[in-house]
PDB file of C-alpha atoms in Angstrom:
ATOM      1  CA  MET S1373      -9.566  56.607 -23.132  1.00  0.00           C
ATOM      2  CA  GLN S1374      -9.707  52.810 -22.477  1.00  0.00           C
ATOM      3  CA  ILE S1375      -6.386  50.978 -23.423  1.00  0.00           C
ATOM      4  CA  PHE S1376      -7.633  47.562 -22.150  1.00  0.00           C
ATOM      5  CA  ARG S1377     -11.096  45.905 -23.277  1.00  0.00           C
ATOM      6  CA  PRO S1378     -13.499  44.709 -20.623  1.00  0.00           C
ATOM      7  CA  GLY S1379     -12.011  41.084 -20.712  1.00  0.00           C
ATOM      8  CA  ALA S1380      -8.455  42.016 -20.049  1.00  0.00           C
ATOM      9  CA  ASN S1381      -8.798  41.563 -16.523  1.00  0.00           C
ATOM     10  CA  THR S1382     -10.000  38.093 -16.919  1.00  0.00           C
ATOM     11  CA  VAL S1383      -7.244  37.055 -19.301  1.00  0.00           C
ATOM     12  CA  ALA S1384      -4.604  38.396 -16.625  1.00  0.00           C
ATOM     13  CA  LYS S1385      -6.089  36.190 -13.925  1.00  0.00           C
ATOM     14  CA  LEU S1386      -5.899  33.451 -16.292  1.00  0.00           C
ATOM     15  CA  VAL S1387      -2.317  33.805 -16.976  1.00  0.00           C
ATOM     16  CA  LEU S1388      -1.491  34.125 -13.381  1.00  0.00           C
ATOM     17  CA  ALA S1389      -3.343  31.080 -12.390  1.00  0.00           C
ATOM     18  CA  CYS S1390      -1.658  29.263 -15.071  1.00  0.00           C
ATOM     19  CA  LEU S1391       1.851  30.433 -14.060  1.00  0.00           C
ATOM     20  CA  GLY S1392       1.216  28.619 -10.954  1.00  0.00           C
ATOM     21  CA  VAL S1393      -0.873  25.608 -12.126  1.00  0.00           C
ATOM     22  CA  VAL S1394       1.076  24.390 -15.077  1.00  0.00           C
ATOM     23  CA  PRO S1395       4.512  23.857 -13.381  1.00  0.00           C
ATOM     24  CA  VAL S1396       2.615  21.811 -10.923  1.00  0.00           C
ATOM     25  CA  LEU S1397       0.892  19.952 -13.745  1.00  0.00           C
ATOM     26  CA  ALA S1398       4.162  19.583 -15.622  1.00  0.00           C
ATOM     27  CA  VAL S1399       5.896  17.986 -12.536  1.00  0.00           C
ATOM     28  CA  GLY S1400       3.032  15.754 -11.712  1.00  0.00           C
ATOM     29  CA  LEU S1401       2.746  14.627 -15.418  1.00  0.00           C
ATOM     30  CA  ALA S1402       6.701  14.134 -15.874  1.00  0.00           C
ATOM     31  CA  TYR S1403       6.465  11.882 -12.389  1.00  0.00           C
ATOM     32  CA  GLN S1404       3.700   9.699 -13.739  1.00  0.00           C
ATOM     33  CA  ILE S1405       5.671   9.541 -17.297  1.00  0.00           C
ATOM     34  CA  VAL S1406       8.826   8.122 -15.424  1.00  0.00           C
ATOM     35  CA  GLY S1407       6.853   5.399 -13.410  1.00  0.00           C
ATOM     36  CA  SER S1408       4.947   4.285 -16.282  1.00  0.00           C
ATOM     37  CA  PRO S1409       5.383   1.251 -17.852  1.00  0.00           C
ATOM     38  CA  TYR S1410       6.547   3.038 -20.917  1.00  0.00           C
ATOM     39  CA  ILE S1411       9.846   3.877 -18.964  1.00  0.00           C
ATOM     40  CA  THR S1412      10.206   0.960 -16.457  1.00  0.00           C
ATOM     41  CA  VAL S1413       9.551  -1.492 -19.157  1.00  0.00           C
ATOM     42  CA  GLN S1414       7.521  -3.573 -16.653  1.00  0.00           C
ATOM     43  CA  ASN S1415       5.553  -6.297 -18.201  1.00  0.00           C
ATOM     44  CA  VAL S1416       7.623  -6.041 -21.314  1.00  0.00           C
ATOM     45  CA  THR S1417       8.827  -9.608 -22.868  1.00  0.00           C
ATOM     46  CA  ARG S1418      12.205  -9.323 -24.258  1.00  0.00           C
ATOM     47  CA  ASN S1419      13.049 -11.142 -27.429  1.00  0.00           C
ATOM     48  CA  GLN S1420      15.326 -14.105 -26.735  1.00  0.00           C
ATOM     49  CA  PRO S1421      17.957 -16.281 -28.678  1.00  0.00           C
ATOM     50  CA  VAL S1422      15.798 -19.151 -27.227  1.00  0.00           C
ATOM     51  CA  PRO S1423      11.823 -19.074 -26.375  1.00  0.00           C
ATOM     52  CA  PHE S1424      12.843 -20.340 -22.598  1.00  0.00           C
ATOM     53  CA  SER S1425       9.463 -20.889 -20.675  1.00  0.00           C
ATOM     54  CA  HIS S1426       9.613 -20.644 -17.191  1.00  0.00           C
ATOM     55  CA  GLU S1427       6.063 -21.799 -17.020  1.00  0.00           C
ATOM     56  CA  HIS S1428       7.008 -25.275 -18.820  1.00  0.00           C
ATOM     57  CA  HIS S1429      10.451 -25.551 -16.690  1.00  0.00           C
ATOM     58  CA  VAL S1430       9.680 -24.370 -13.374  1.00  0.00           C
ATOM     59  CA  GLY S1431       5.681 -24.820 -12.918  1.00  0.00           C
ATOM     60  CA  GLY S1432       5.532 -28.014 -15.035  1.00  0.00           C
ATOM     61  CA  LEU S1433       8.715 -29.946 -14.757  1.00  0.00           C
ATOM     62  CA  GLY S1434       9.293 -28.442 -10.947  1.00  0.00           C
ATOM     63  CA  LEU S1435      13.051 -27.240 -11.682  1.00  0.00           C
ATOM     64  CA  ASP S1436      14.352 -25.452  -8.404  1.00  0.00           C
ATOM     65  CA  CYS S1437      15.586 -21.829  -9.259  1.00  0.00           C
ATOM     66  CA  ARG S1438      18.812 -22.694  -8.129  1.00  0.00           C
ATOM     67  CA  TYR S1439      19.246 -25.373 -10.712  1.00  0.00           C
ATOM     68  CA  CYS S1440      19.998 -22.481 -13.388  1.00  0.00           C
ATOM     69  CA  HIS S1441      20.736 -19.413 -11.053  1.00  0.00           C
ATOM     70  CA  THR S1442      23.686 -21.120  -9.301  1.00  0.00           C
ATOM     71  CA  SER S1443      24.884 -18.117  -7.381  1.00  0.00           C
ATOM     72  CA  VAL S1444      21.741 -16.563  -6.221  1.00  0.00           C
ATOM     73  CA  GLU S1445      22.499 -17.495  -2.352  1.00  0.00           C
ATOM     74  CA  LYS S1446      26.037 -16.535  -2.456  1.00  0.00           C
ATOM     75  CA  ALA S1447      26.616 -13.531  -4.943  1.00  0.00           C
ATOM     76  CA  ARG S1448      24.895 -10.195  -5.984  1.00  0.00           C
ATOM     77  CA  PHE S1449      24.025 -11.691  -9.292  1.00  0.00           C
ATOM     78  CA  ALA S1450      21.628 -14.945  -9.612  1.00  0.00           C
ATOM     79  CA  GLY S1451      23.665 -15.962 -12.769  1.00  0.00           C
ATOM     80  CA  LEU S1452      22.608 -17.361 -15.937  1.00  0.00           C
ATOM     81  CA  PRO S1453      22.931 -21.071 -16.697  1.00  0.00           C
ATOM     82  CA  PRO S1454      25.950 -22.091 -19.105  1.00  0.00           C
ATOM     83  CA  THR S1455      24.970 -24.108 -22.144  1.00  0.00           C
ATOM     84  CA  GLU S1456      26.177 -27.451 -20.599  1.00  0.00           C
ATOM     85  CA  THR S1457      23.306 -26.825 -18.319  1.00  0.00           C
ATOM     86  CA  CYS S1458      20.695 -26.758 -20.809  1.00  0.00           C
ATOM     87  CA  MET S1459      22.505 -29.791 -22.550  1.00  0.00           C
ATOM     88  CA  THR S1460      22.170 -32.063 -19.456  1.00  0.00           C
ATOM     89  CA  CYS S1461      18.701 -32.460 -20.265  1.00  0.00           C
ATOM     90  CA  HIS S1462      18.312 -31.536 -24.101  1.00  0.00           C
ATOM     91  CA  SER S1463      21.243 -33.883 -25.168  1.00  0.00           C
ATOM     92  CA  GLN S1464      18.813 -36.537 -24.421  1.00  0.00           C
ATOM     93  CA  ILE S1465      15.618 -34.985 -25.337  1.00  0.00           C
ATOM     94  CA  TRP S1466      14.015 -32.672 -27.906  1.00  0.00           C
ATOM     95  CA  THR S1467      17.567 -33.289 -29.311  1.00  0.00           C
ATOM     96  CA  ASN S1468      16.574 -32.033 -33.016  1.00  0.00           C
ATOM     97  CA  ALA S1469      13.857 -29.273 -32.007  1.00  0.00           C
ATOM     98  CA  GLU S1470      14.636 -26.257 -34.044  1.00  0.00           C
ATOM     99  CA  MET S1471      13.868 -23.720 -31.661  1.00  0.00           C
ATOM    100  CA  LEU S1472      17.012 -25.299 -29.739  1.00  0.00           C
ATOM    101  CA  GLU S1473      19.636 -25.118 -32.532  1.00  0.00           C
ATOM    102  CA  PRO S1474      20.970 -21.667 -30.976  1.00  0.00           C
ATOM    103  CA  VAL S1475      21.658 -24.176 -27.757  1.00  0.00           C
ATOM    104  CA  ARG S1476      23.474 -26.976 -29.854  1.00  0.00           C
ATOM    105  CA  ALA S1477      25.324 -24.077 -31.828  1.00  0.00           C
ATOM    106  CA  SER S1478      26.688 -22.500 -28.544  1.00  0.00           C
ATOM    107  CA  LEU S1479      28.001 -25.893 -27.304  1.00  0.00           C
ATOM    108  CA  ALA S1480      29.533 -26.881 -30.626  1.00  0.00           C
ATOM    109  CA  GLU S1481      31.167 -23.569 -31.138  1.00  0.00           C
ATOM    110  CA  ASN S1482      31.924 -23.203 -27.304  1.00  0.00           C
ATOM    111  CA  LYS S1483      30.327 -19.521 -27.498  1.00  0.00           C
ATOM    112  CA  PRO S1484      27.874 -18.727 -24.722  1.00  0.00           C
ATOM    113  CA  ILE S1485      24.305 -17.849 -25.471  1.00  0.00           C
ATOM    114  CA  HIS S1486      23.690 -13.954 -25.563  1.00  0.00           C
ATOM    115  CA  TRP S1487      20.473 -13.583 -23.394  1.00  0.00           C
ATOM    116  CA  GLN S1488      18.634 -10.499 -23.051  1.00  0.00           C
ATOM    117  CA  ARG S1489      18.567  -9.318 -19.448  1.00  0.00           C
ATOM    118  CA  VAL S1490      14.989  -8.813 -18.313  1.00  0.00           C
ATOM    119  CA  ASN S1491      15.314  -7.110 -15.091  1.00  0.00           C
ATOM    120  CA  GLN S1492      17.717  -4.498 -15.626  1.00  0.00           C
ATOM    121  CA  LEU S1493      18.802  -1.860 -12.847  1.00  0.00           C
ATOM    122  CA  PRO S1494      20.950   1.202 -13.603  1.00  0.00           C
ATOM    123  CA  ASP S1495      24.780   1.230 -13.264  1.00  0.00           C
ATOM    124  CA  TYR S1496      24.684   3.455 -10.299  1.00  0.00           C
ATOM    125  CA  VAL S1497      22.302   1.013  -8.274  1.00  0.00           C
ATOM    126  CA  TYR S1498      23.751  -1.699  -6.138  1.00  0.00           C
ATOM    127  CA  PHE S1499      21.793  -4.785  -5.654  1.00  0.00           C
ATOM    128  CA  ASP S1500      22.810  -8.143  -3.949  1.00  0.00           C
ATOM    129  CA  HIS S1501      20.479 -11.020  -4.436  1.00  0.00           C
ATOM    130  CA  SER S1502      22.326 -13.079  -1.776  1.00  0.00           C
ATOM    131  CA  ILE S1503      21.426 -10.646   1.047  1.00  0.00           C
ATOM    132  CA  HIS S1504      17.851 -10.899  -0.095  1.00  0.00           C
ATOM    133  CA  VAL S1505      17.392 -14.352  -0.212  1.00  0.00           C
ATOM    134  CA  ALA S1506      19.006 -14.584   3.213  1.00  0.00           C
ATOM    135  CA  LYS S1507      16.229 -12.189   4.440  1.00  0.00           C
ATOM    136  CA  GLY S1508      13.421 -14.414   3.455  1.00  0.00           C
ATOM    137  CA  VAL S1509      12.581 -12.392   0.194  1.00  0.00           C
ATOM    138  CA  ALA S1510      11.041 -15.035  -1.978  1.00  0.00           C
ATOM    139  CA  CYS S1511      11.721 -14.896  -5.747  1.00  0.00           C
ATOM    140  CA  THR S1512       8.268 -13.990  -6.704  1.00  0.00           C
ATOM    141  CA  THR S1513       8.427 -10.759  -4.542  1.00  0.00           C
ATOM    142  CA  CYS S1514      10.323  -9.111  -7.180  1.00  0.00           C
ATOM    143  CA  HIS S1515       9.928 -11.552 -10.207  1.00  0.00           C
ATOM    144  CA  GLY S1516       6.058 -12.594 -10.021  1.00  0.00           C
ATOM    145  CA  PRO S1517       4.613 -15.485 -10.979  1.00  0.00           C
ATOM    146  CA  ILE S1518       7.512 -16.852 -12.688  1.00  0.00           C
ATOM    147  CA  ASP S1519       6.160 -20.300 -12.836  1.00  0.00           C
ATOM    148  CA  GLN S1520       3.150 -19.184 -15.032  1.00  0.00           C
ATOM    149  CA  MET S1521       5.121 -17.155 -17.588  1.00  0.00           C
ATOM    150  CA  LYS S1522       5.637 -18.725 -21.152  1.00  0.00           C
ATOM    151  CA  LEU S1523       8.478 -15.868 -21.893  1.00  0.00           C
ATOM    152  CA  THR S1524      10.062 -14.026 -19.321  1.00  0.00           C
ATOM    153  CA  ARG S1525       8.975 -10.490 -18.434  1.00  0.00           C
ATOM    154  CA  GLN S1526       9.771  -7.967 -15.886  1.00  0.00           C
ATOM    155  CA  ALA S1527       6.775  -8.146 -13.209  1.00  0.00           C
ATOM    156  CA  ALA S1528       8.005  -5.193 -10.813  1.00  0.00           C
ATOM    157  CA  PRO S1529       8.545  -1.284 -11.840  1.00  0.00           C
ATOM    158  CA  LEU S1530      11.988  -1.794 -10.083  1.00  0.00           C
ATOM    159  CA  THR S1531      11.829   1.897  -9.387  1.00  0.00           C
ATOM    160  CA  MET S1532      13.323   3.588  -6.253  1.00  0.00           C
ATOM    161  CA  GLN S1533      10.128   4.131  -4.986  1.00  0.00           C
ATOM    162  CA  TRP S1534       9.271   0.616  -5.230  1.00  0.00           C
ATOM    163  CA  CYS S1535      12.342  -0.666  -3.571  1.00  0.00           C
ATOM    164  CA  LEU S1536      11.969   2.204  -0.694  1.00  0.00           C
ATOM    165  CA  ASP S1537       8.506   0.834  -0.117  1.00  0.00           C
ATOM    166  CA  CYS S1538       9.962  -2.581   1.039  1.00  0.00           C
ATOM    167  CA  HIS S1539      13.060  -1.024   2.898  1.00  0.00           C
ATOM    168  CA  ARG S1540      10.908   1.095   4.871  1.00  0.00           C
ATOM    169  CA  ASP S1541       8.416  -1.762   5.704  1.00  0.00           C
ATOM    170  CA  PRO S1542      10.258  -5.100   5.083  1.00  0.00           C
ATOM    171  CA  ALA S1543       7.613  -7.201   7.257  1.00  0.00           C
ATOM    172  CA  LYS S1544       5.394  -6.746   4.349  1.00  0.00           C
ATOM    173  CA  GLY S1545       7.814  -8.277   1.708  1.00  0.00           C
ATOM    174  CA  ILE S1546       9.472 -11.240   3.385  1.00  0.00           C
ATOM    175  CA  GLY S1547       8.370 -14.644   4.441  1.00  0.00           C
ATOM    176  CA  PRO S1548      10.102 -17.576   5.837  1.00  0.00           C
ATOM    177  CA  ARG S1549      13.398 -18.921   4.706  1.00  0.00           C
ATOM    178  CA  GLU S1550      12.489 -22.299   3.354  1.00  0.00           C
ATOM    179  CA  ALA S1551       9.895 -20.721   1.271  1.00  0.00           C
ATOM    180  CA  VAL S1552      11.978 -18.403  -0.728  1.00  0.00           C
ATOM    181  CA  PHE S1553      12.501 -20.623  -3.680  1.00  0.00           C
ATOM    182  CA  ASP S1554       8.743 -21.776  -3.656  1.00  0.00           C
ATOM    183  CA  PRO S1555       7.110 -20.630  -6.741  1.00  0.00           C
ATOM    184  CA  GLY S1556       3.700 -20.274  -4.804  1.00  0.00           C
ATOM    185  CA  ALA S1557       5.108 -18.462  -2.068  1.00  0.00           C
ATOM    186  CA  LYS S1558       4.005 -14.747  -1.389  1.00  0.00           C
ATOM    187  CA  PRO S1559       4.767 -12.161   1.111  1.00  0.00           C
ATOM    188  CA  LEU S1560       3.535 -11.502   4.175  1.00  0.00           C
ATOM    189  CA  VAL S1561       1.555  -8.523   3.326  1.00  0.00           C
ATOM    190  CA  ASN S1562      -1.271  -9.366   5.467  1.00  0.00           C
ATOM    191  CA  ASP S1563       0.126 -10.907   8.456  1.00  0.00           C
ATOM    192  CA  GLU S1564       2.013  -8.014   9.979  1.00  0.00           C
ATOM    193  CA  GLU S1565       2.563 -10.016  13.584  1.00  0.00           C
ATOM    194  CA  GLN S1566       4.484 -13.004  11.480  1.00  0.00           C
ATOM    195  CA  GLY S1567       6.223 -10.409   9.495  1.00  0.00           C
ATOM    196  CA  ARG S1568       7.437  -8.431  12.584  1.00  0.00           C
ATOM    197  CA  LYS S1569       8.597 -11.609  14.158  1.00  0.00           C
ATOM    198  CA  LEU S1570      10.447 -12.624  11.183  1.00  0.00           C
ATOM    199  CA  VAL S1571      12.249  -8.900  11.049  1.00  0.00           C
ATOM    200  CA  GLU S1572      13.323  -9.437  14.427  1.00  0.00           C
ATOM    201  CA  SER S1573      14.532 -13.155  13.897  1.00  0.00           C
ATOM    202  CA  TYR S1574      16.522 -12.332  10.836  1.00  0.00           C
ATOM    203  CA  HIS S1575      18.066  -9.499  12.322  1.00  0.00           C
ATOM    204  CA  ILE S1576      16.941  -7.036   9.940  1.00  0.00           C
ATOM    205  CA  ARG S1577      17.914  -3.291  11.211  1.00  0.00           C
ATOM    206  CA  THR S1578      15.540  -0.739   9.584  1.00  0.00           C
ATOM    207  CA  ASP S1579      17.083   2.503  10.797  1.00  0.00           C
ATOM    208  CA  HIS S1580      19.562   2.481   8.028  1.00  0.00           C
ATOM    209  CA  LEU S1581      17.618   0.564   5.253  1.00  0.00           C
ATOM    210  CA  THR S1582      16.843   3.860   3.700  1.00  0.00           C
ATOM    211  CA  ASP S1583      20.152   5.533   3.467  1.00  0.00           C
ATOM    212  CA  CYS S1584      21.472   6.416   0.201  1.00  0.00           C
ATOM    213  CA  SER S1585      24.610   4.385   0.652  1.00  0.00           C
ATOM    214  CA  ILE S1586      22.781   1.292   0.991  1.00  0.00           C
ATOM    215  CA  CYS S1587      22.024   0.976  -3.095  1.00  0.00           C
ATOM    216  CA  HIS S1588      24.147   3.896  -4.243  1.00  0.00           C
ATOM    217  CA  ARG S1589      27.846   2.698  -3.531  1.00  0.00           C
TER     218      ARG S1589
END
């Protein structure tokens, strides 16, 4: 008496194949999802209390990054400008603009504006702006064409892999220190010789840049 039908062998082979293939596909799919903009929020524009335009202030008026982000060269955090910095200009121009009402209210009530952070790293990640600036990493390397953004968005994925790519080969992500705050600055991706020279002159030690303790302290 025949217990299994003729097609049972084919079914069994398919089941065995799925047992090996499905976990691999699941891991690959999970990896793609974790690195997707849906998770990393890359290119997502956040709602802000005031529609501040870097395109206007940086690209148009030519404001230096350090005018607002005063601690970027000496601290972990680049810093956000106090309301008084905004009112340096806006006490004289666009004084009655409706969109600037939150700025005027902040000054009158002595309460800071609650900006939504655009580039947000997890709490377990240690990042220091000052060391990157000192080693020739331009603002645009991580923040993208900020001078062209009407509203600020996260230009890079900010994933661990993205950081490690630069830490493994910093010559591709750095440039002259004098160009760090230039909105048109670009990393030396296609100039390996100059990149290697800068790595040497900046005393960048690549032997430990991928150690866990560099970013996780």
